[in-house]
Amino acid sequence: MDRSSLLQLIQEQLDPENTGFIGADTFTGLVHRHELPLDPAKLDMLVALAQSNERGQVCYQELVDLISSKRSSSFKRAIANGQRALPRDGLLDEPGLGVYKRFVRYVAYEILPREVDRHWYFYRHRSCPPPVFMASVTLAQIIVFLCYGARLNKWVLQTYHPEYMKSPLVYHPGHRARAWRFLTYMFMHVGLEQLGFNALLQLMIGVPLEMVHGLLRISLLYLAGVLAGSLTVSITDMRAPVVGGSGGVYALCSAHLANVVMNWAGMRCPYKLLRMVLALVCMSSEVGRAVWLRFSPPLPASGPQPSFVAHLAGAVVGVSMGLTILRSYEERLQDQCGWWVVLLAYGTFLLFAIFWNIFAYDLLGAHIPPPP
């Protein structure tokens, strides 16, 4: 029986008077009596819907949305208010799963704080489209690093090589008019240690986030962190260049960590406190390393070393914009009031930074090192 026939049968037998409501118990009996092909997870959702109704009924439109793999706005609001809980055991008890479904279950517990959301994501998740954005960015960064490493014959502290800063990808204050550099600097790295740190976090945190929240949201968050990083450097550290994808990486990490803290009681990822402490230690040590290279370079250099401010700007973007993006993995951003506030604040910052880069350098008489 196809989906349309199933819906017609339900309406004819359970709602002949077109009241718009269907008894949940009666519907469940119909499913078992006729052996209708309805996903058990959707039956769980049906029971969860009925639990919030005094008469144990479900709105027919909600049932249509459920069978059609959509969730109504009232269901989303109820989930947000914590009014409905699934009677099914936790996903951790799900037996007989393959390797990929185990990974999906791991992602659900790693990212989502509510059991009802974890069930919904687990049962409606599809492997297509795959999380290609973070994987593609990481692969491109590795390829660019290998190309420059082989060309310069240098794999650490690459910024000390006189030819490195001549790359058309590096952001340099003397090349501010080449606007693409405010984004493309994310493909360049100081050395193997910075690339390894960024690539590891992008794959460990970015890929699960992209699997749950989708390519559009995570790419927006990552690129917003990258762009905010270079623009903030151009305002606060006007003589310094920028390399590395740390702005985007810190946006992802800070957004995820803030989401875990905000939903601490609901998160079921193992050893969450220990993992958070380790993440904070690693992020702090990376910022410390960047500060040391900026102000106490171990080798003589022809100009200022890359700024560390991009790390901090990415973290601010993650906490502000990221929390809004990750608050509901399914609700549309345009339906959230907080999203428009954050978007307005970010747009205001972009406009200020653009005017700053056009006028402030000349007005302040900033001494910029000659571009390579």
Short mmCIF file of C-alpha atoms in Angstrom, two decimals:
data_model
loop_
_atom_site.label_atom_id
_atom_site.label_comp_id
_atom_site.label_asym_id
_atom_site.label_seq_id
_atom_site.Cartn_x
_atom_site.Cartn_y
_atom_site.Cartn_z
CA MET A 1 0.00 0.00 0.00
CA ASP A 2 1.47 3.34 -1.03
CA ARG A 3 1.48 6.49 1.08
CA SER A 4 -1.54 8.16 -0.59
CA SER A 5 -3.66 5.00 -0.23
CA LEU A 6 -2.67 4.76 3.43
CA LEU A 7 -3.76 8.34 4.09
CA GLN A 8 -7.06 7.80 2.24
CA LEU A 9 -7.78 4.65 4.26
CA ILE A 10 -7.03 6.48 7.50
CA GLN A 11 -9.36 9.33 6.67
CA GLU A 12 -12.21 7.06 5.51
CA GLN A 13 -12.11 4.73 8.50
CA LEU A 14 -10.98 6.98 11.34
CA ASP A 15 -12.32 10.40 10.39
CA PRO A 16 -15.40 9.87 8.21
CA GLU A 17 -16.98 13.13 9.42
CA ASN A 18 -13.91 15.18 8.51
CA THR A 19 -13.45 16.57 12.01
CA GLY A 20 -9.72 16.92 11.47
CA PHE A 21 -8.79 14.72 14.45
CA ILE A 22 -8.03 10.99 14.72
CA GLY A 23 -7.83 8.82 17.82
CA ALA A 24 -4.25 7.64 18.35
CA ASP A 25 -5.20 4.27 19.87
CA THR A 26 -7.64 3.51 17.07
CA PHE A 27 -5.06 4.44 14.46
CA THR A 28 -2.40 2.25 16.07
CA GLY A 29 -4.83 -0.68 16.07
CA LEU A 30 -5.55 -0.12 12.39
CA VAL A 31 -1.86 -0.18 11.56
CA HIS A 32 -1.29 -3.49 13.36
CA ARG A 33 -4.55 -5.07 12.12
CA HIS A 34 -3.83 -4.38 8.44
CA GLU A 35 -0.03 -4.62 8.75
CA LEU A 36 0.37 -1.20 7.21
CA PRO A 37 3.95 -0.29 6.21
CA LEU A 38 4.56 2.52 8.68
CA ASP A 39 7.99 3.04 10.21
CA PRO A 40 7.97 2.08 13.94
CA ALA A 41 9.75 5.34 14.69
CA LYS A 42 6.80 7.23 13.23
CA LEU A 43 4.46 5.29 15.49
CA ASP A 44 6.57 6.51 18.40
CA MET A 45 6.15 10.04 17.11
CA LEU A 46 2.40 9.49 16.86
CA VAL A 47 2.22 8.42 20.50
CA ALA A 48 4.30 11.45 21.44
CA LEU A 49 1.87 13.68 19.59
CA ALA A 50 -1.12 12.15 21.34
CA GLN A 51 0.42 12.58 24.79
CA SER A 52 -0.07 16.35 24.60
CA ASN A 53 -3.75 16.10 23.63
CA GLU A 54 -6.34 15.78 26.41
CA ARG A 55 -8.51 13.43 24.32
CA GLY A 56 -5.63 11.32 23.00
CA GLN A 57 -6.22 12.56 19.46
CA VAL A 58 -3.92 13.61 16.68
CA CYS A 59 -4.58 16.34 14.16
CA TYR A 60 -5.04 14.79 10.72
CA GLN A 61 -2.67 17.33 9.15
CA GLU A 62 0.01 16.46 11.73
CA LEU A 63 -0.43 12.81 10.81
CA VAL A 64 -0.06 13.63 7.11
CA ASP A 65 3.10 15.61 7.86
CA LEU A 66 4.45 12.75 9.95
CA ILE A 67 3.88 10.11 7.26
CA SER A 68 5.35 12.53 4.70
CA SER A 69 8.51 12.90 6.84
CA LYS A 70 7.65 16.45 7.88
CA ARG A 71 7.16 17.85 11.34
CA SER A 72 4.43 20.39 11.95
CA SER A 73 5.16 23.69 13.67
CA SER A 74 3.08 22.65 16.69
CA PHE A 75 5.15 19.50 17.08
CA LYS A 76 8.36 21.54 16.92
CA ARG A 77 7.08 23.93 19.56
CA ALA A 78 6.11 21.04 21.82
CA ILE A 79 9.57 19.54 21.46
CA ALA A 80 11.13 22.90 22.31
CA ASN A 81 8.98 23.15 25.42
CA GLY A 82 9.85 19.61 26.49
CA GLN A 83 6.20 18.57 26.63
CA ARG A 84 6.47 15.38 24.62
CA ALA A 85 8.80 12.46 25.19
CA LEU A 86 9.12 9.24 23.29
CA PRO A 87 8.19 6.08 25.19
CA ARG A 88 10.76 4.08 23.26
CA ASP A 89 14.07 3.12 24.88
CA GLY A 90 17.11 5.22 24.10
CA LEU A 91 18.96 4.78 20.83
CA LEU A 92 21.94 3.43 22.74
CA ASP A 93 19.91 0.24 23.25
CA GLU A 94 19.14 -0.20 19.53
CA PRO A 95 20.37 -3.73 18.57
CA GLY A 96 21.69 -5.10 15.29
CA LEU A 97 22.97 -1.90 13.69
CA GLY A 98 25.53 -1.78 10.91
CA VAL A 99 28.67 0.30 11.02
CA TYR A 100 27.17 3.33 9.29
CA LYS A 101 23.99 3.35 11.39
CA ARG A 102 26.15 3.10 14.50
CA PHE A 103 28.01 6.18 13.31
CA VAL A 104 24.70 7.98 12.72
CA ARG A 105 23.63 7.03 16.24
CA TYR A 106 26.92 8.38 17.58
CA VAL A 107 26.36 11.66 15.71
CA ALA A 108 22.82 11.92 17.09
CA TYR A 109 24.06 11.61 20.68
CA GLU A 110 27.04 13.85 19.99
CA ILE A 111 25.08 16.78 18.57
CA LEU A 112 21.43 16.67 19.67
CA PRO A 113 20.32 17.25 23.29
CA ARG A 114 16.78 15.78 23.19
CA GLU A 115 15.83 12.13 22.81
CA VAL A 116 12.87 12.94 20.57
CA ASP A 117 15.17 14.85 18.19
CA ARG A 118 17.73 12.07 18.28
CA HIS A 119 15.07 9.51 17.31
CA TRP A 120 13.72 11.72 14.56
CA TYR A 121 17.17 12.38 13.08
CA PHE A 122 18.26 8.73 13.39
CA TYR A 123 15.25 7.29 11.56
CA ARG A 124 14.91 9.90 8.83
CA HIS A 125 18.63 10.34 8.13
CA ARG A 126 19.78 9.56 4.60
CA SER A 127 23.37 9.15 3.45
CA CYS A 128 22.72 11.32 0.40
CA PRO A 129 23.74 14.07 0.20
CA PRO A 130 26.90 13.30 2.20
CA PRO A 131 28.66 15.95 4.36
CA VAL A 132 30.82 17.20 1.51
CA PHE A 133 31.57 20.78 2.60
CA MET A 134 33.87 20.18 5.55
CA ALA A 135 35.55 17.24 3.81
CA SER A 136 36.12 19.33 0.65
CA VAL A 137 37.53 22.31 2.58
CA THR A 138 39.88 20.07 4.55
CA LEU A 139 41.05 18.26 1.41
CA ALA A 140 41.67 21.57 -0.39
CA GLN A 141 43.69 22.88 2.58
CA ILE A 142 45.82 19.74 2.63
CA ILE A 143 46.45 19.91 -1.13
CA VAL A 144 47.43 23.60 -0.98
CA PHE A 145 49.73 22.94 1.97
CA LEU A 146 51.44 20.03 0.21
CA CYS A 147 51.92 22.08 -2.95
CA TYR A 148 53.56 24.97 -1.08
CA GLY A 149 55.53 22.62 1.14
CA ALA A 150 57.02 20.85 -1.87
CA ARG A 151 57.62 24.11 -3.73
CA LEU A 152 59.32 25.87 -0.81
CA ASN A 153 60.85 22.72 0.69
CA LYS A 154 59.57 23.89 4.07
CA TRP A 155 56.94 22.17 6.25
CA VAL A 156 57.01 24.24 9.45
CA LEU A 157 57.01 28.03 9.96
CA GLN A 158 56.32 28.52 6.27
CA THR A 159 55.57 32.22 6.77
CA TYR A 160 59.30 32.82 7.33
CA HIS A 161 60.02 31.86 3.73
CA PRO A 162 60.29 35.01 1.58
CA GLU A 163 58.19 33.46 -1.21
CA TYR A 164 55.35 32.27 1.00
CA MET A 165 53.69 35.65 1.56
CA LYS A 166 53.65 36.28 -2.21
CA SER A 167 50.83 33.78 -2.55
CA PRO A 168 47.62 35.28 -4.02
CA LEU A 169 45.69 33.45 -1.28
CA VAL A 170 47.26 35.10 1.79
CA TYR A 171 45.56 38.11 3.36
CA HIS A 172 48.02 40.99 3.61
CA PRO A 173 47.01 44.55 4.65
CA GLY A 174 48.82 45.90 1.61
CA HIS A 175 46.54 43.88 -0.65
CA ARG A 176 43.20 44.81 0.93
CA ALA A 177 41.76 45.79 -2.44
CA ARG A 178 41.97 42.15 -3.52
CA ALA A 179 38.82 41.22 -1.67
CA TRP A 180 39.05 37.47 -2.29
CA ARG A 181 42.00 37.31 0.10
CA PHE A 182 39.67 37.96 3.05
CA LEU A 183 38.37 34.41 2.48
CA THR A 184 41.09 32.50 0.62
CA TYR A 185 43.61 32.89 3.43
CA MET A 186 41.84 29.93 5.04
CA PHE A 187 43.65 27.59 2.62
CA MET A 188 47.13 28.71 3.78
CA HIS A 189 48.76 27.53 7.01
CA VAL A 190 51.82 28.43 9.04
CA GLY A 191 53.00 24.85 9.16
CA LEU A 192 52.15 21.22 9.64
CA GLU A 193 51.07 21.66 13.26
CA GLN A 194 48.46 24.34 12.45
CA LEU A 195 47.11 22.38 9.51
CA GLY A 196 46.89 19.19 11.56
CA PHE A 197 45.03 20.92 14.39
CA ASN A 198 42.53 22.58 12.07
CA ALA A 199 41.96 19.52 9.91
CA LEU A 200 41.40 17.30 12.96
CA LEU A 201 38.79 19.62 14.47
CA GLN A 202 37.06 20.20 11.14
CA LEU A 203 36.60 16.48 10.64
CA MET A 204 35.80 15.56 14.24
CA ILE A 205 33.36 18.41 14.92
CA GLY A 206 32.50 19.91 11.54
CA VAL A 207 31.45 16.68 9.80
CA PRO A 208 28.97 15.58 12.53
CA LEU A 209 27.55 19.11 12.66
CA GLU A 210 27.11 19.10 8.89
CA MET A 211 25.43 15.69 8.99
CA VAL A 212 22.80 16.98 11.42
CA HIS A 213 22.37 20.63 10.43
CA GLY A 214 23.10 20.41 6.72
CA LEU A 215 25.61 21.90 4.31
CA LEU A 216 24.02 25.35 4.10
CA ARG A 217 24.01 26.13 7.82
CA ILE A 218 27.49 24.80 8.57
CA SER A 219 29.10 26.37 5.51
CA LEU A 220 27.48 29.69 6.48
CA LEU A 221 28.81 29.43 10.03
CA TYR A 222 32.31 28.39 8.91
CA LEU A 223 32.67 31.09 6.23
CA ALA A 224 31.21 33.72 8.57
CA GLY A 225 33.95 32.86 11.07
CA VAL A 226 36.64 33.02 8.37
CA LEU A 227 35.44 36.39 7.05
CA ALA A 228 35.03 37.85 10.54
CA GLY A 229 38.57 36.72 11.37
CA SER A 230 40.29 38.61 8.56
CA LEU A 231 38.10 41.70 8.92
CA THR A 232 38.71 41.86 12.67
CA VAL A 233 42.46 41.61 12.08
CA SER A 234 42.22 44.46 9.57
CA ILE A 235 40.64 46.61 12.31
CA THR A 236 42.55 45.61 15.45
CA ASP A 237 45.95 44.48 14.11
CA MET A 238 46.30 46.62 11.02
CA ARG A 239 49.88 45.67 10.09
CA ALA A 240 49.51 41.90 10.34
CA PRO A 241 48.73 39.36 7.63
CA VAL A 242 46.46 36.35 8.23
CA VAL A 243 46.78 32.69 7.26
CA GLY A 244 44.97 29.52 8.30
CA GLY A 245 41.37 28.43 8.70
CA SER A 246 41.28 29.05 12.44
CA GLY A 247 38.49 31.62 12.22
CA GLY A 248 36.12 29.04 10.76
CA VAL A 249 37.38 26.24 12.99
CA TYR A 250 36.88 28.28 16.15
CA ALA A 251 33.41 29.29 14.99
CA LEU A 252 32.43 25.62 14.70
CA CYS A 253 34.09 24.57 17.96
CA SER A 254 32.80 27.43 20.08
CA ALA A 255 29.27 26.99 18.69
CA HIS A 256 29.30 23.28 19.49
CA LEU A 257 30.78 23.75 22.96
CA ALA A 258 28.32 26.53 23.77
CA ASN A 259 25.45 24.31 22.59
CA VAL A 260 26.67 21.50 24.85
CA VAL A 261 26.88 23.85 27.85
CA MET A 262 23.42 25.33 27.18
CA ASN A 263 21.91 21.82 26.96
CA TRP A 264 24.19 20.09 29.46
CA ALA A 265 21.51 17.98 31.15
CA GLY A 266 20.19 16.61 27.86
CA MET A 267 23.51 15.78 26.20
CA ARG A 268 24.33 12.08 26.31
CA CYS A 269 27.76 12.09 24.66
CA PRO A 270 30.17 10.02 26.82
CA TYR A 271 32.79 11.77 28.97
CA LYS A 272 31.40 15.16 27.96
CA LEU A 273 33.13 17.06 30.78
CA LEU A 274 36.55 15.54 30.06
CA ARG A 275 36.15 16.13 26.34
CA MET A 276 35.13 19.73 26.87
CA VAL A 277 38.15 20.37 29.09
CA LEU A 278 40.47 18.81 26.50
CA ALA A 279 38.91 20.87 23.71
CA LEU A 280 39.31 24.09 25.67
CA VAL A 281 42.92 23.23 26.53
CA CYS A 282 43.73 22.49 22.87
CA MET A 283 42.02 25.65 21.64
CA SER A 284 43.75 27.77 24.29
CA SER A 285 47.16 26.29 23.49
CA GLU A 286 46.62 27.02 19.79
CA VAL A 287 45.79 30.64 20.57
CA GLY A 288 48.85 30.82 22.85
CA ARG A 289 51.06 29.48 20.08
CA ALA A 290 49.67 32.08 17.66
CA VAL A 291 50.29 34.90 20.17
CA TRP A 292 53.86 33.70 20.69
CA LEU A 293 54.54 33.61 16.94
CA ARG A 294 53.03 37.07 16.52
CA PHE A 295 54.97 38.90 19.25
CA SER A 296 58.03 36.70 19.94
CA PRO A 297 58.93 35.06 16.63
CA PRO A 298 61.62 32.39 17.01
CA LEU A 299 63.34 33.46 13.78
CA PRO A 300 64.06 36.85 12.22
CA ALA A 301 61.37 37.81 9.72
CA SER A 302 61.04 40.50 7.08
CA GLY A 303 57.66 41.68 8.43
CA PRO A 304 54.98 41.09 11.06
CA GLN A 305 53.86 37.52 11.55
CA PRO A 306 50.21 36.43 11.08
CA SER A 307 47.77 37.70 13.68
CA PHE A 308 46.03 35.57 16.30
CA VAL A 309 42.92 37.80 16.42
CA ALA A 310 41.16 35.65 13.80
CA HIS A 311 40.90 32.85 16.39
CA LEU A 312 39.08 35.12 18.83
CA ALA A 313 36.79 36.59 16.16
CA GLY A 314 35.81 33.10 15.04
CA ALA A 315 34.96 32.14 18.61
CA VAL A 316 32.71 35.21 18.99
CA VAL A 317 30.92 34.33 15.75
CA GLY A 318 30.45 30.76 16.96
CA VAL A 319 28.91 31.75 20.28
CA SER A 320 26.60 34.38 18.76
CA MET A 321 25.61 33.12 15.33
CA GLY A 322 26.38 29.47 16.00
CA LEU A 323 24.03 29.11 18.95
CA THR A 324 21.19 30.42 16.83
CA ILE A 325 22.01 28.08 13.95
CA LEU A 326 22.37 25.01 16.19
CA ARG A 327 19.41 25.77 18.47
CA SER A 328 17.03 23.74 16.32
CA TYR A 329 18.44 21.39 13.73
CA GLU A 330 15.18 21.42 11.75
CA GLU A 331 13.44 24.76 12.29
CA ARG A 332 14.03 27.23 9.50
CA LEU A 333 16.35 30.08 10.38
CA GLN A 334 14.01 32.70 8.91
CA ASP A 335 11.36 31.64 11.44
CA GLN A 336 13.61 32.49 14.40
CA CYS A 337 13.58 36.06 15.71
CA GLY A 338 17.04 35.62 17.20
CA TRP A 339 18.44 34.80 13.77
CA TRP A 340 17.45 38.21 12.37
CA VAL A 341 19.02 39.98 15.35
CA VAL A 342 22.29 38.10 14.88
CA LEU A 343 22.19 38.63 11.11
CA LEU A 344 21.64 42.36 11.58
CA ALA A 345 24.55 42.57 14.03
CA TYR A 346 26.84 40.65 11.67
CA GLY A 347 25.77 42.78 8.70
CA THR A 348 26.48 45.95 10.68
CA PHE A 349 29.94 44.65 11.52
CA LEU A 350 30.61 43.86 7.83
CA LEU A 351 29.62 47.37 6.75
CA PHE A 352 31.78 48.96 9.44
CA ALA A 353 34.75 46.77 8.49
CA ILE A 354 34.37 47.60 4.79
CA PHE A 355 34.35 51.35 5.43
CA TRP A 356 37.25 50.93 7.86
CA ASN A 357 39.36 49.20 5.22
CA ILE A 358 38.53 51.86 2.64
CA PHE A 359 39.13 55.00 4.72
CA ALA A 360 40.73 54.31 8.13
CA TYR A 361 44.22 53.29 6.97
CA ASP A 362 44.77 56.62 5.20
CA LEU A 363 43.06 58.72 7.87
CA LEU A 364 45.08 57.16 10.69
CA GLY A 365 48.29 57.15 8.71
CA ALA A 366 48.87 53.48 9.49
CA HIS A 367 52.35 52.29 8.61
CA ILE A 368 51.79 49.14 6.58
CA PRO A 369 54.74 46.89 5.72
CA PRO A 370 55.25 46.79 1.96
CA PRO A 371 53.37 43.87 0.38
CA PRO A 372 55.58 41.07 -0.93
#
